[in-house]
XYZ file of C-alpha atoms in Angstrom:
713
model
C -11.490 -40.260 -29.323
C -10.681 -44.215 -28.757
C -7.440 -42.841 -27.929
C -8.513 -40.288 -25.577
C -10.866 -42.794 -23.868
C -8.272 -45.150 -23.321
C -5.826 -42.434 -21.903
C -9.010 -41.749 -19.800
C -9.170 -44.974 -18.127
C -5.807 -45.466 -17.704
C -6.025 -42.147 -15.296
C -8.502 -43.125 -13.421
C -6.735 -46.548 -12.966
C -3.673 -45.035 -11.884
C -5.657 -43.238 -9.383
C -7.742 -46.010 -8.077
C -5.625 -49.144 -8.463
C -1.810 -48.058 -9.935
C 1.464 -47.031 -8.700
C 2.357 -44.265 -6.855
C 0.318 -40.916 -7.344
C 2.462 -37.972 -9.082
C 1.341 -35.784 -6.029
C 2.296 -38.067 -2.976
C 5.664 -39.289 -4.793
C 6.175 -35.137 -4.560
C 4.951 -35.184 -0.967
C 7.465 -37.557 -0.148
C 10.505 -36.046 -1.907
C 9.627 -32.276 -0.371
C 9.515 -34.234 3.413
C 12.359 -36.356 3.149
C 14.438 -34.827 0.467
C 14.872 -36.177 -3.080
C 14.971 -39.712 -3.805
C 12.435 -40.787 -0.787
C 9.619 -41.647 -2.593
C 11.839 -44.183 -4.757
C 12.311 -46.033 -1.119
C 9.008 -46.399 -0.178
C 5.823 -48.098 -2.414
C 2.719 -46.511 -2.211
C -0.530 -47.093 -3.929
C -4.391 -45.758 -3.891
C -6.870 -48.637 -4.171
C -10.372 -47.706 -3.455
C -11.415 -51.037 -3.375
C -9.725 -51.155 0.175
C -12.497 -48.729 1.793
C -14.380 -50.747 4.589
C -18.201 -49.639 4.497
C -17.486 -46.583 2.983
C -14.865 -45.682 5.910
C -11.021 -44.564 4.694
C -8.246 -47.358 5.338
C -4.491 -47.808 4.885
C -2.255 -50.583 5.125
C 1.486 -50.738 5.783
C 3.154 -54.288 4.689
C 6.105 -54.833 2.309
C 6.715 -55.110 -1.337
C 10.279 -55.697 -3.308
C 11.756 -55.434 -0.121
C 10.849 -51.680 0.660
C 7.943 -50.618 2.857
C 4.549 -50.563 0.864
C 1.799 -48.426 1.888
C -1.393 -48.812 0.196
C -4.436 -46.888 0.815
C -8.439 -46.289 -0.388
C -7.717 -42.662 -1.232
C -4.846 -40.286 -1.220
C -5.701 -38.838 1.874
C -5.476 -42.072 3.622
C -2.122 -42.946 1.825
C -0.738 -39.472 2.870
C -1.957 -40.332 6.730
C -0.547 -44.083 5.844
C 2.808 -42.379 4.934
C 2.697 -40.172 8.427
C 1.827 -43.081 10.382
C 4.937 -45.290 9.162
C 7.128 -42.421 9.639
C 5.841 -42.258 13.171
C 5.975 -45.597 14.414
C 8.547 -47.368 12.126
C 10.938 -45.024 11.145
C 10.571 -43.131 14.036
C 10.650 -39.514 12.056
C 8.414 -36.883 13.768
C 7.476 -34.075 11.438
C 6.240 -31.108 13.188
C 6.281 -27.430 13.390
C 9.316 -27.424 14.750
C 10.740 -29.388 11.789
C 8.499 -29.867 8.935
C 11.004 -31.649 7.044
C 14.129 -34.043 7.266
C 16.948 -35.428 5.612
C 15.904 -39.254 5.247
C 18.371 -39.816 2.717
C 20.425 -42.070 5.298
C 17.478 -43.360 7.065
C 17.485 -47.156 7.079
C 13.222 -47.595 6.452
C 11.999 -50.458 8.443
C 10.949 -52.775 5.935
C 7.243 -54.367 7.879
C 7.043 -58.314 8.129
C 3.658 -58.137 9.113
C 0.903 -56.063 7.626
C -0.676 -53.276 9.853
C -4.288 -52.054 8.726
C -6.305 -49.329 9.904
C -9.624 -48.144 9.559
C -11.102 -44.307 9.728
C -13.952 -43.752 12.262
C -14.330 -40.158 10.855
C -15.638 -39.312 7.459
C -14.145 -35.949 8.154
C -11.081 -34.618 9.959
C -11.412 -30.611 9.603
C -8.329 -28.386 10.225
C -8.687 -24.334 11.154
C -10.224 -21.630 12.956
C -10.657 -18.396 11.059
C -8.388 -16.843 14.445
C -5.563 -19.157 13.311
C -5.548 -17.292 9.662
C -4.561 -14.179 11.879
C -2.713 -15.184 14.825
C -0.302 -17.623 13.308
C -1.122 -18.002 9.379
C -1.424 -14.159 8.345
C 2.670 -13.869 7.133
C 3.126 -16.988 6.296
C 5.269 -17.100 2.891
C 4.173 -19.599 0.055
C 6.942 -22.255 1.062
C 5.812 -21.999 4.672
C 2.179 -22.928 3.355
C 3.555 -25.850 1.128
C 4.787 -27.023 4.493
C 1.942 -26.545 6.350
C -0.006 -28.500 3.760
C 2.494 -31.308 3.777
C 1.777 -31.488 7.505
C -1.904 -31.347 7.203
C -1.731 -34.433 4.534
C 0.759 -36.198 6.979
C -2.276 -36.132 9.683
C -4.880 -37.088 7.538
C -7.190 -33.993 7.084
C -9.249 -33.849 4.309
C -11.473 -30.699 4.912
C -9.317 -27.602 5.556
C -10.909 -24.199 6.094
C -9.390 -22.237 3.482
C -9.770 -18.470 3.502
C -6.769 -16.878 1.633
C -7.724 -14.734 -1.229
C -11.388 -13.699 0.316
C -10.323 -10.257 0.251
C -9.444 -10.522 -3.561
C -13.047 -11.962 -4.166
C -14.440 -8.947 -2.057
C -12.676 -6.489 -3.748
C -13.624 -7.983 -7.098
C -17.788 -8.020 -5.802
C -17.471 -4.599 -4.609
C -15.861 -2.927 -7.771
C -18.279 -4.494 -9.854
C -21.360 -3.153 -7.900
C -19.580 0.364 -7.980
C -17.624 0.810 -4.857
C -14.577 3.199 -5.038
C -11.267 2.015 -4.208
C -11.252 4.216 -1.157
C -14.653 2.484 -0.028
C -13.289 -1.024 -0.736
C -10.068 0.088 1.523
C -12.503 0.718 4.425
C -13.764 -2.763 4.365
C -10.930 -5.182 3.756
C -8.584 -5.306 6.746
C -5.214 -5.307 6.530
C -3.169 -8.789 6.777
C -2.772 -9.322 10.119
C -6.134 -9.016 11.092
C -8.744 -10.572 8.664
C -9.788 -13.173 10.798
C -12.219 -10.829 12.359
C -13.244 -9.156 9.320
C -14.109 -12.591 8.131
C -16.238 -13.298 11.180
C -18.269 -9.988 10.796
C -16.418 -8.450 13.542
C -14.496 -5.105 12.162
C -13.743 -3.641 8.924
C -10.714 -2.475 7.428
C -8.332 -2.611 10.063
C -4.840 -3.105 9.202
C -4.959 -1.621 5.733
C -5.692 -0.119 3.250
C -3.876 -2.928 1.190
C -1.852 -2.397 -2.305
C -2.376 -3.557 -5.370
C 0.565 -6.167 -5.135
C -1.244 -7.753 -2.247
C -4.048 -8.670 -3.464
C -2.425 -10.390 -6.328
C 0.245 -11.904 -4.664
C -2.841 -13.122 -2.104
C -4.892 -14.391 -5.423
C -1.634 -16.494 -6.794
C -0.884 -17.689 -3.139
C -4.738 -18.360 -3.096
C -4.803 -20.795 -6.109
C -1.437 -22.523 -5.151
C -3.099 -23.266 -1.747
C -6.102 -25.180 -3.411
C -4.644 -26.817 -5.838
C -2.202 -28.364 -3.690
C -5.129 -28.763 -0.807
C -7.072 -30.809 -3.741
C -4.143 -32.477 -5.149
C -3.843 -34.454 -1.797
C -7.321 -35.424 -1.713
C -8.598 -32.702 0.218
C -11.758 -31.261 -0.163
C -11.351 -27.136 1.181
C -13.960 -25.574 2.951
C -14.649 -22.245 1.143
C -15.917 -18.779 2.461
C -19.400 -18.865 1.711
C -21.795 -15.604 1.463
C -23.629 -15.165 4.744
C -25.374 -11.887 4.396
C -22.361 -9.734 5.346
C -21.763 -6.347 3.433
C -20.188 -3.326 4.214
C -21.482 -1.043 6.998
C -22.312 1.583 4.342
C -24.248 -0.792 2.051
C -27.539 1.274 2.761
C -25.671 4.513 1.593
C -23.972 2.885 -1.492
C -25.776 -0.206 -2.834
C -29.326 1.524 -1.683
C -30.346 -2.137 -0.017
C -32.041 -2.790 3.400
C -28.958 -3.986 6.021
C -28.845 -4.060 10.023
C -26.422 -1.866 11.390
C -24.214 -4.673 13.387
C -22.877 -2.001 16.027
C -19.194 -2.646 17.347
C -17.407 -4.993 18.508
C -14.839 -4.783 21.334
C -15.942 -0.908 22.121
C -14.617 0.406 18.997
C -14.684 -1.385 15.421
C -17.584 -0.762 13.367
C -19.231 -3.969 12.199
C -20.197 -5.261 8.520
C -23.920 -4.883 8.341
C -26.096 -8.044 7.954
C -28.561 -7.807 4.571
C -31.972 -8.701 4.921
C -33.289 -11.595 2.981
C -36.315 -9.817 2.279
C -34.310 -7.208 0.341
C -35.230 -7.181 -3.491
C -31.141 -7.469 -4.226
C -30.237 -10.156 -2.076
C -29.925 -12.885 -4.337
C -28.212 -10.355 -7.280
C -25.335 -9.870 -4.548
C -25.419 -13.238 -3.418
C -24.780 -14.670 -6.563
C -22.213 -11.948 -7.671
C -20.200 -12.822 -4.907
C -20.558 -16.626 -5.533
C -19.402 -15.758 -8.908
C -16.680 -14.016 -8.240
C -15.461 -16.548 -5.170
C -15.574 -19.437 -8.373
C -13.349 -17.498 -10.204
C -10.685 -16.716 -7.858
C -11.627 -20.559 -5.593
C -13.186 -22.697 -7.718
C -16.115 -24.644 -6.473
C -16.577 -26.662 -3.453
C -18.552 -29.500 -1.691
C -18.459 -27.320 1.688
C -18.848 -23.185 2.697
C -18.209 -22.023 5.815
C -20.450 -18.917 7.020
C -21.108 -17.867 11.003
C -23.663 -14.749 11.023
C -24.185 -13.288 14.143
C -21.025 -14.221 15.416
C -20.118 -12.987 18.614
C -22.723 -10.873 19.261
C -24.249 -8.767 16.393
C -27.791 -7.519 16.162
C -30.732 -9.568 15.424
C -34.158 -7.260 16.228
C -35.957 -6.946 13.521
C -34.601 -10.206 11.199
C -36.638 -13.149 10.831
C -33.906 -15.698 11.783
C -35.311 -18.526 9.898
C -35.777 -16.905 7.074
C -32.221 -15.573 7.049
C -30.934 -18.913 7.775
C -33.108 -20.340 4.963
C -31.760 -17.844 2.342
C -28.373 -18.191 3.199
C -28.580 -21.870 2.615
C -30.645 -21.589 -0.606
C -28.330 -19.154 -2.234
C -25.270 -21.709 -1.565
C -27.370 -24.356 -2.742
C -28.211 -22.405 -6.133
C -24.286 -21.849 -6.312
C -23.346 -25.473 -5.350
C -26.066 -28.076 -5.551
C -25.741 -30.800 -3.150
C -23.110 -28.708 -0.841
C -22.729 -28.536 2.864
C -22.857 -25.802 5.337
C -19.938 -25.559 7.699
C -21.040 -24.078 11.022
C -19.377 -22.842 14.137
C -20.773 -23.950 17.419
C -19.781 -21.052 19.365
C -21.592 -18.138 21.879
C -24.965 -18.215 20.590
C -24.413 -20.375 17.194
C -25.841 -22.224 16.011
C -29.117 -20.840 16.612
C -32.209 -22.962 17.256
C -33.891 -21.259 14.453
C -30.777 -22.267 12.276
C -31.160 -25.941 13.609
C -34.621 -26.033 13.109
C -34.717 -24.525 9.693
C -31.905 -26.407 8.145
C -32.529 -29.756 6.654
C -30.622 -32.596 7.991
C -27.447 -33.359 6.187
C -27.128 -29.674 5.278
C -25.358 -28.788 8.143
C -21.740 -30.174 9.630
C -21.499 -28.018 13.166
C -18.150 -27.864 14.211
C -18.454 -28.245 18.201
C -15.531 -25.964 18.219
C -14.283 -26.467 21.771
C -15.502 -30.238 22.823
C -12.408 -30.845 24.839
C -12.857 -27.658 27.074
C -16.713 -26.420 26.688
C -18.586 -29.025 24.734
C -22.116 -28.474 23.710
C -22.485 -31.817 21.659
C -23.549 -33.475 25.319
C -27.169 -31.929 25.365
C -29.010 -32.369 22.505
C -26.405 -34.052 19.661
C -27.052 -30.430 17.687
C -31.044 -31.989 17.406
C -29.848 -34.713 14.690
C -27.436 -32.730 12.606
C -23.946 -33.862 11.824
C -21.112 -32.638 13.901
C -17.714 -33.015 14.438
C -15.368 -33.427 17.765
C -13.271 -30.536 17.937
C -10.168 -29.537 20.246
C -9.740 -25.498 20.679
C -6.337 -25.990 21.626
C -4.623 -22.482 21.492
C -6.269 -18.664 22.221
C -4.740 -16.086 20.355
C -1.746 -17.590 19.276
C -0.493 -17.261 22.917
C 2.935 -19.677 23.836
C 2.930 -21.450 26.709
C 2.240 -25.475 27.459
C -1.423 -26.196 28.130
C -4.198 -28.742 27.112
C -6.376 -31.151 28.239
C -4.949 -34.559 27.449
C -7.293 -36.895 29.230
C -10.413 -35.524 27.981
C -8.631 -35.522 24.393
C -7.868 -39.547 25.021
C -11.616 -39.993 25.891
C -14.470 -37.800 24.755
C -14.160 -38.512 21.214
C -14.963 -41.750 21.873
C -17.597 -41.348 24.090
C -19.599 -38.842 21.327
C -19.128 -41.422 19.124
C -20.645 -43.827 21.453
C -23.544 -41.314 22.688
C -24.000 -39.953 18.942
C -23.000 -42.841 16.352
C -25.080 -41.021 13.740
C -24.092 -37.869 14.281
C -20.280 -37.677 15.448
C -19.046 -37.408 11.659
C -15.197 -36.623 12.716
C -12.927 -34.387 14.739
C -11.649 -31.145 14.147
C -8.699 -29.053 15.437
C -9.992 -25.580 15.535
C -6.918 -23.539 17.497
C -7.092 -19.977 17.524
C -2.886 -20.343 16.875
C -0.820 -22.918 15.777
C 3.065 -24.282 16.788
C 2.457 -25.031 19.985
C 2.465 -28.255 21.766
C 2.330 -30.652 18.986
C 1.533 -33.523 21.301
C -2.127 -32.902 21.039
C -2.510 -32.838 17.389
C -0.739 -36.042 16.631
C -2.429 -37.630 19.031
C -6.346 -36.190 17.805
C -5.658 -36.600 14.379
C -4.296 -40.365 15.534
C -7.630 -40.715 17.496
C -10.217 -41.773 14.328
C -7.324 -44.313 13.295
C -7.264 -46.337 16.774
C -8.774 -48.254 19.111
C -10.167 -46.384 21.966
C -7.953 -48.773 24.553
C -4.501 -48.278 22.565
C -4.571 -44.829 24.252
C -2.862 -46.061 27.354
C 0.233 -46.944 25.570
C 0.252 -43.868 23.432
C 2.918 -41.802 25.214
C 5.039 -44.199 24.723
C 4.927 -44.761 21.475
C 4.959 -41.298 20.770
C 7.784 -40.717 22.682
C 10.052 -43.175 20.489
C 8.381 -41.424 17.262
C 9.016 -37.871 18.602
C 12.846 -38.531 19.327
C 14.136 -41.521 17.269
C 14.963 -43.597 20.313
C 13.532 -45.570 23.236
C 13.990 -43.661 26.230
C 12.144 -44.253 29.580
C 13.404 -41.102 30.569
C 11.751 -39.040 27.698
C 8.370 -41.348 28.205
C 8.294 -40.651 32.089
C 8.860 -36.511 31.148
C 6.293 -36.074 28.698
C 3.902 -38.449 31.292
C 4.197 -36.178 33.628
C 3.168 -33.357 31.428
C 0.441 -35.275 30.236
C -0.628 -35.524 33.526
C -0.097 -32.175 34.753
C 0.332 -29.190 32.770
C -1.030 -30.740 29.630
C -4.338 -31.991 31.551
C -6.368 -28.696 32.437
C -9.171 -29.670 34.419
C -11.665 -26.248 33.622
C -12.487 -24.996 30.619
C -10.804 -21.913 31.127
C -8.268 -20.426 27.881
C -4.674 -20.888 28.304
C -3.057 -19.816 31.461
C -1.206 -16.692 30.621
C 2.232 -15.735 32.126
C 2.436 -12.872 34.407
C 5.869 -11.805 32.553
C 3.791 -11.005 29.350
C 0.779 -8.937 31.257
C 1.430 -4.993 31.748
C 2.983 -5.298 34.901
C 1.103 -4.744 38.236
C 1.895 -5.935 41.526
C -1.221 -7.736 41.743
C -1.466 -9.653 37.880
C -4.478 -11.858 37.506
C -4.689 -12.070 33.641
C -2.535 -10.951 30.581
C -5.641 -10.363 28.345
C -9.365 -9.305 28.720
C -10.001 -12.872 28.481
C -7.755 -14.562 30.402
C -6.130 -16.000 33.900
C -3.055 -16.221 35.242
C -3.982 -18.904 37.971
C -1.906 -21.911 37.576
C -4.068 -25.525 37.678
C -1.134 -27.706 38.167
C 1.523 -28.800 40.225
C 4.289 -26.776 38.988
C 7.369 -29.150 40.751
C 5.844 -31.818 38.316
C 7.183 -29.681 35.303
C 10.203 -29.209 36.980
C 10.326 -33.358 37.446
C 9.334 -33.738 33.834
C 12.452 -31.506 32.957
C 14.906 -33.262 34.944
C 14.014 -36.208 33.265
C 14.233 -34.964 29.931
C 17.584 -33.301 30.733
C 18.736 -37.268 31.525
C 18.899 -37.537 27.680
C 20.723 -34.370 27.100
C 24.014 -36.070 25.783
C 22.477 -38.623 23.431
C 19.897 -36.026 22.085
C 21.707 -32.948 21.957
C 21.589 -32.157 18.518
C 18.060 -33.211 17.566
C 15.534 -30.544 16.313
C 12.318 -32.588 18.789
C 14.509 -32.314 21.481
C 16.146 -28.890 21.378
C 12.655 -27.928 20.488
C 11.146 -29.722 24.166
C 13.526 -29.066 26.115
C 13.447 -25.659 25.987
C 9.875 -25.325 25.773
C 9.933 -27.468 29.039
C 12.498 -25.486 30.850
C 10.476 -22.368 29.611
C 7.484 -23.392 30.978
C 8.985 -24.240 34.667
C 10.621 -20.557 34.689
C 7.745 -18.998 33.821
C 5.534 -20.873 36.640
C 8.006 -20.004 39.166
C 7.522 -15.993 37.872
C 3.426 -16.607 39.154
C 4.561 -17.111 42.428
C 7.513 -14.613 42.583
C 5.681 -11.816 41.870
C 2.849 -12.651 44.864
C 6.313 -12.170 46.921
C 7.388 -9.054 45.180
C 4.030 -7.662 46.342
C 4.206 -8.512 50.135
C 7.532 -7.287 50.375
C 6.082 -3.905 48.508
C 3.339 -3.584 51.005
C 5.290 -4.027 54.089
C 7.354 -1.692 52.858
C 10.753 -4.196 53.051
C 12.587 -2.452 50.105
C 15.500 -4.199 50.959
C 13.778 -7.685 50.115
C 11.296 -5.979 47.139
C 14.520 -4.887 45.564
C 16.249 -8.490 45.885
C 13.370 -10.009 44.630
C 12.053 -8.077 41.669
C 15.839 -8.032 40.719
C 15.839 -12.156 40.425
C 12.406 -11.521 38.653
C 13.887 -9.119 35.739
C 17.083 -11.714 35.727
C 14.736 -14.694 34.628
C 12.958 -12.536 31.902
C 16.537 -11.929 30.386
C 17.311 -15.783 31.003
C 14.263 -17.031 29.345
C 14.976 -14.158 26.209
C 18.764 -16.192 26.215
C 17.099 -19.197 25.988
C 14.475 -18.603 23.500
C 16.758 -16.893 21.113
C 19.292 -20.106 20.790
C 16.208 -21.697 18.873
C 14.523 -19.929 15.693
C 11.184 -20.875 15.826
C 11.026 -19.780 19.508
C 11.824 -16.060 18.177
C 10.661 -12.563 17.422
C 12.603 -12.532 14.649
C 11.016 -15.226 13.022
C 7.873 -13.691 12.936
C 8.658 -10.305 11.570
C 10.980 -11.716 9.052
C 8.471 -13.871 7.669
C 6.147 -10.440 7.390
C 8.806 -9.124 5.473
C 9.663 -11.678 3.590
C 6.355 -11.738 1.840
C 7.469 -8.745 0.160
C 9.915 -10.772 -1.758
C 7.201 -12.837 -3.614
C 6.298 -10.089 -5.464
C 8.741 -7.702 -7.621
C 8.261 -3.641 -7.420
C 7.491 -4.022 -3.160
C 9.487 -1.439 -1.337
C 11.044 -0.895 1.504
C 7.629 1.226 2.729
C 5.930 -2.153 1.905
C 8.065 -4.268 4.362
C 7.665 -2.044 7.153
C 4.065 -1.968 6.747
C 3.782 -6.170 6.937
C 5.912 -5.690 9.844
C 3.520 -3.232 11.739
C 0.789 -5.362 11.104
C 2.791 -8.297 12.895
C 3.756 -6.635 15.699
C 0.558 -4.884 16.667
C -1.266 -7.916 16.419
C 1.166 -9.426 19.366
C 1.079 -5.941 21.459
C -1.716 -3.241 21.379
C -3.826 -5.372 19.069
C -6.014 -2.440 18.196
C -6.341 1.236 18.455
C -6.391 2.576 21.605
C -10.363 2.453 22.394
C -10.057 -1.538 21.487
C -6.863 -1.724 23.039
C -8.199 -0.387 26.638
C -12.045 -0.571 26.663
C -12.145 -3.607 24.351
C -9.629 -5.226 26.285
C -7.719 -6.532 23.503
C -4.120 -5.549 24.065
C -1.912 -8.354 25.014
C -4.523 -11.216 23.857
C -1.787 -12.169 21.372
C 1.374 -12.170 24.076
C 4.082 -14.570 22.716
C 7.110 -15.620 24.959
C 10.043 -15.046 22.126
C 13.299 -14.211 22.029
C 13.688 -10.637 21.573
C 10.131 -10.108 22.776
C 10.883 -10.801 25.924
C 13.874 -8.193 26.033
C 12.680 -5.404 24.217
C 8.846 -5.795 25.266
C 7.983 -7.464 28.035
C 11.324 -7.164 30.292
C 11.560 -3.422 29.542
C 7.837 -2.577 30.728
C 9.001 -4.464 33.640
C 11.623 -2.655 34.457
C 9.863 0.713 33.698
C 7.055 -0.510 36.440
C 9.899 -1.321 38.947
C 11.490 1.811 38.450
C 8.648 3.480 38.775
C 7.454 1.830 41.996
C 10.724 2.824 43.656
C 10.499 6.459 42.647
C 6.778 6.601 44.008
C 5.676 7.338 40.528
C 2.242 5.424 38.247
C 2.271 4.536 34.693
C -1.338 5.094 33.419
C -2.896 2.622 31.099
C -2.638 5.555 28.545
C 1.190 5.739 29.053
C 1.253 2.025 28.869
C -0.335 2.065 25.377
C 1.645 4.984 23.941
C 4.720 3.287 24.513
C 3.175 -0.137 23.521
C 2.001 1.399 20.600
C 5.631 3.156 19.474
C 7.063 -0.139 19.932
C 4.840 -1.512 17.517
C 5.909 0.839 15.053
C 9.647 -0.021 15.863
C 12.175 -2.277 13.567
C 15.005 -3.214 16.040
C 15.382 -6.610 17.638
C 18.151 -6.574 20.185
C 20.030 -9.770 19.337
C 21.577 -12.532 21.869
C 25.090 -14.314 21.036
C 24.452 -17.925 19.501
C 25.122 -20.865 21.813
C 23.807 -24.519 22.420
C 20.460 -24.616 23.499
C 20.484 -27.502 25.735
C 23.443 -26.257 27.589
C 21.362 -22.967 28.358
C 18.719 -25.052 29.151
C 20.778 -27.120 31.907
C 22.326 -24.307 32.863
C 19.587 -22.411 33.598
C 17.439 -25.502 35.232
C 20.438 -25.442 37.489
C 20.626 -22.106 38.228
C 16.849 -21.817 39.551
C 16.142 -25.106 40.674
């Protein structure tokens, strides 16, 4: 017993004051290659914390860089800071690992100490789990969790495995597998099922899917927890299958339909005699699959739903009390979106019981009015809608408004969060966001210069200038609109005003500035060609300026057609189609920007489970293709306005989907024909069931970017 006690003390000392934690060594070797951990000294020392706030320090020890911190999360943040600002190695979604074996890690001559102003660094949105993460393999998940650790995230939303929980709950209640399949959504659409917007779409899910999800869930949560993160788990918010009154004999309110055709799950009345039984049954199975947490996410009545006949104060009190019964002292994490959190919730839940995510602080914030009446809240950036590609952001509000919130509500703002619907675009914004709480406000003035050197590994005035131009133009949207959508991604028309039902194609920035940024960045083509960050960024900037040009070109095409100048009309639309072909050629040179990457990832999930079939792979690909095209069945795609909501500018997709539609459209105009919305849907749905992707010969992406820039500008 004495020996065991000594071993426990030694383990505690290792985490608190000792050598590099093993999980941090493993992270270093994953991101930099075997042996990286031996070249950087690290240590966790809780005593470094200042007034309860996380701290990291960067200095030297034994002739090596030495990073020590108050917690594992602060330590991994310090590692990310060191890589960016000392070694000038920027790891982002286009490059999540790097061979650091030949990198001469600089040894600091002075100590740098950083104190974090944010208790919580939150990450993810329900939508992200579909628009970006639905088809991630285990390897991709491992890389993302490392990315989270390097950016200091300590409370990420964790949803993988919730389908397993519900399958087990409903099985115990007595549901048949057929009824379970009608409730649980398929791989591409679980985000909206989890937000109580729909049931069953994208399924049914086979046994191997649930087995894979449970294994992946346990891997994700173990890795998150080992790296100092406390996952936010999906709590029980009163949601039950829409057929619960018949199948369970409970009192549940029908929540109607979402987007004109998707049946919503029902809401279990808090007065129902079986409420506590069902809630605790859910939590029992949640704990079996995911364990316990200090934080649970629930968003009843998300984007509508019916509240008639429901005592809202009683409902919120019951949801909170059942969470507390399962996990005493836990906190409810709720999204501030649409009408949530409702006044009845803010009035009912005790202070400290909520963490409110001010979901869209950078664009349409809600915190200014009353600061959520004394409840804790997080300042969040909702950067991307629908997983759309394209440059968009609010750089200047990002630089200032977190600090403004801290000044106005110093006791209310408990941190920051990234809550995008989709990931993997505009990494500059996320690098800035997660550095904000470790910086002083005045450091924002020189941030882009520091970032440019970190991003490209060299000091370059041209790259600094290019990024500065982008940050003050296309990445600085002055209004709360969603991402500006590219007309080339729309269902063809002469007057394209939006691609999706809630979007806009109206350009807010001076497109000449994006061209100027591209010109600056191309000056470094000889020095930086071959660098993955440079190749990604130059392709993205040239793509943006070409895409911007099509917005105005389409207006010229429409003017010529309306004047019946068919010669000019044909010349102009030929150029328009040529731009799409060239964009497809450019983006096909970088695997990150391709449809093949998306589809292959979906199909490759099946490789993680023995015994899966080609039919399983086709089902996964259908989920992947449907999400980025028609989205739902015809009534939801058309009347519900969901088609093209998740449009992407990708190599392969531009050629086989967008270009093909525009060619059909211009041909129909020349022949005096009209293509109806029903005909468009039928063509798009057929594409979603396809499996082919037109290949493009491999070329040097920088050379293609320069060629196309010179060709058009």
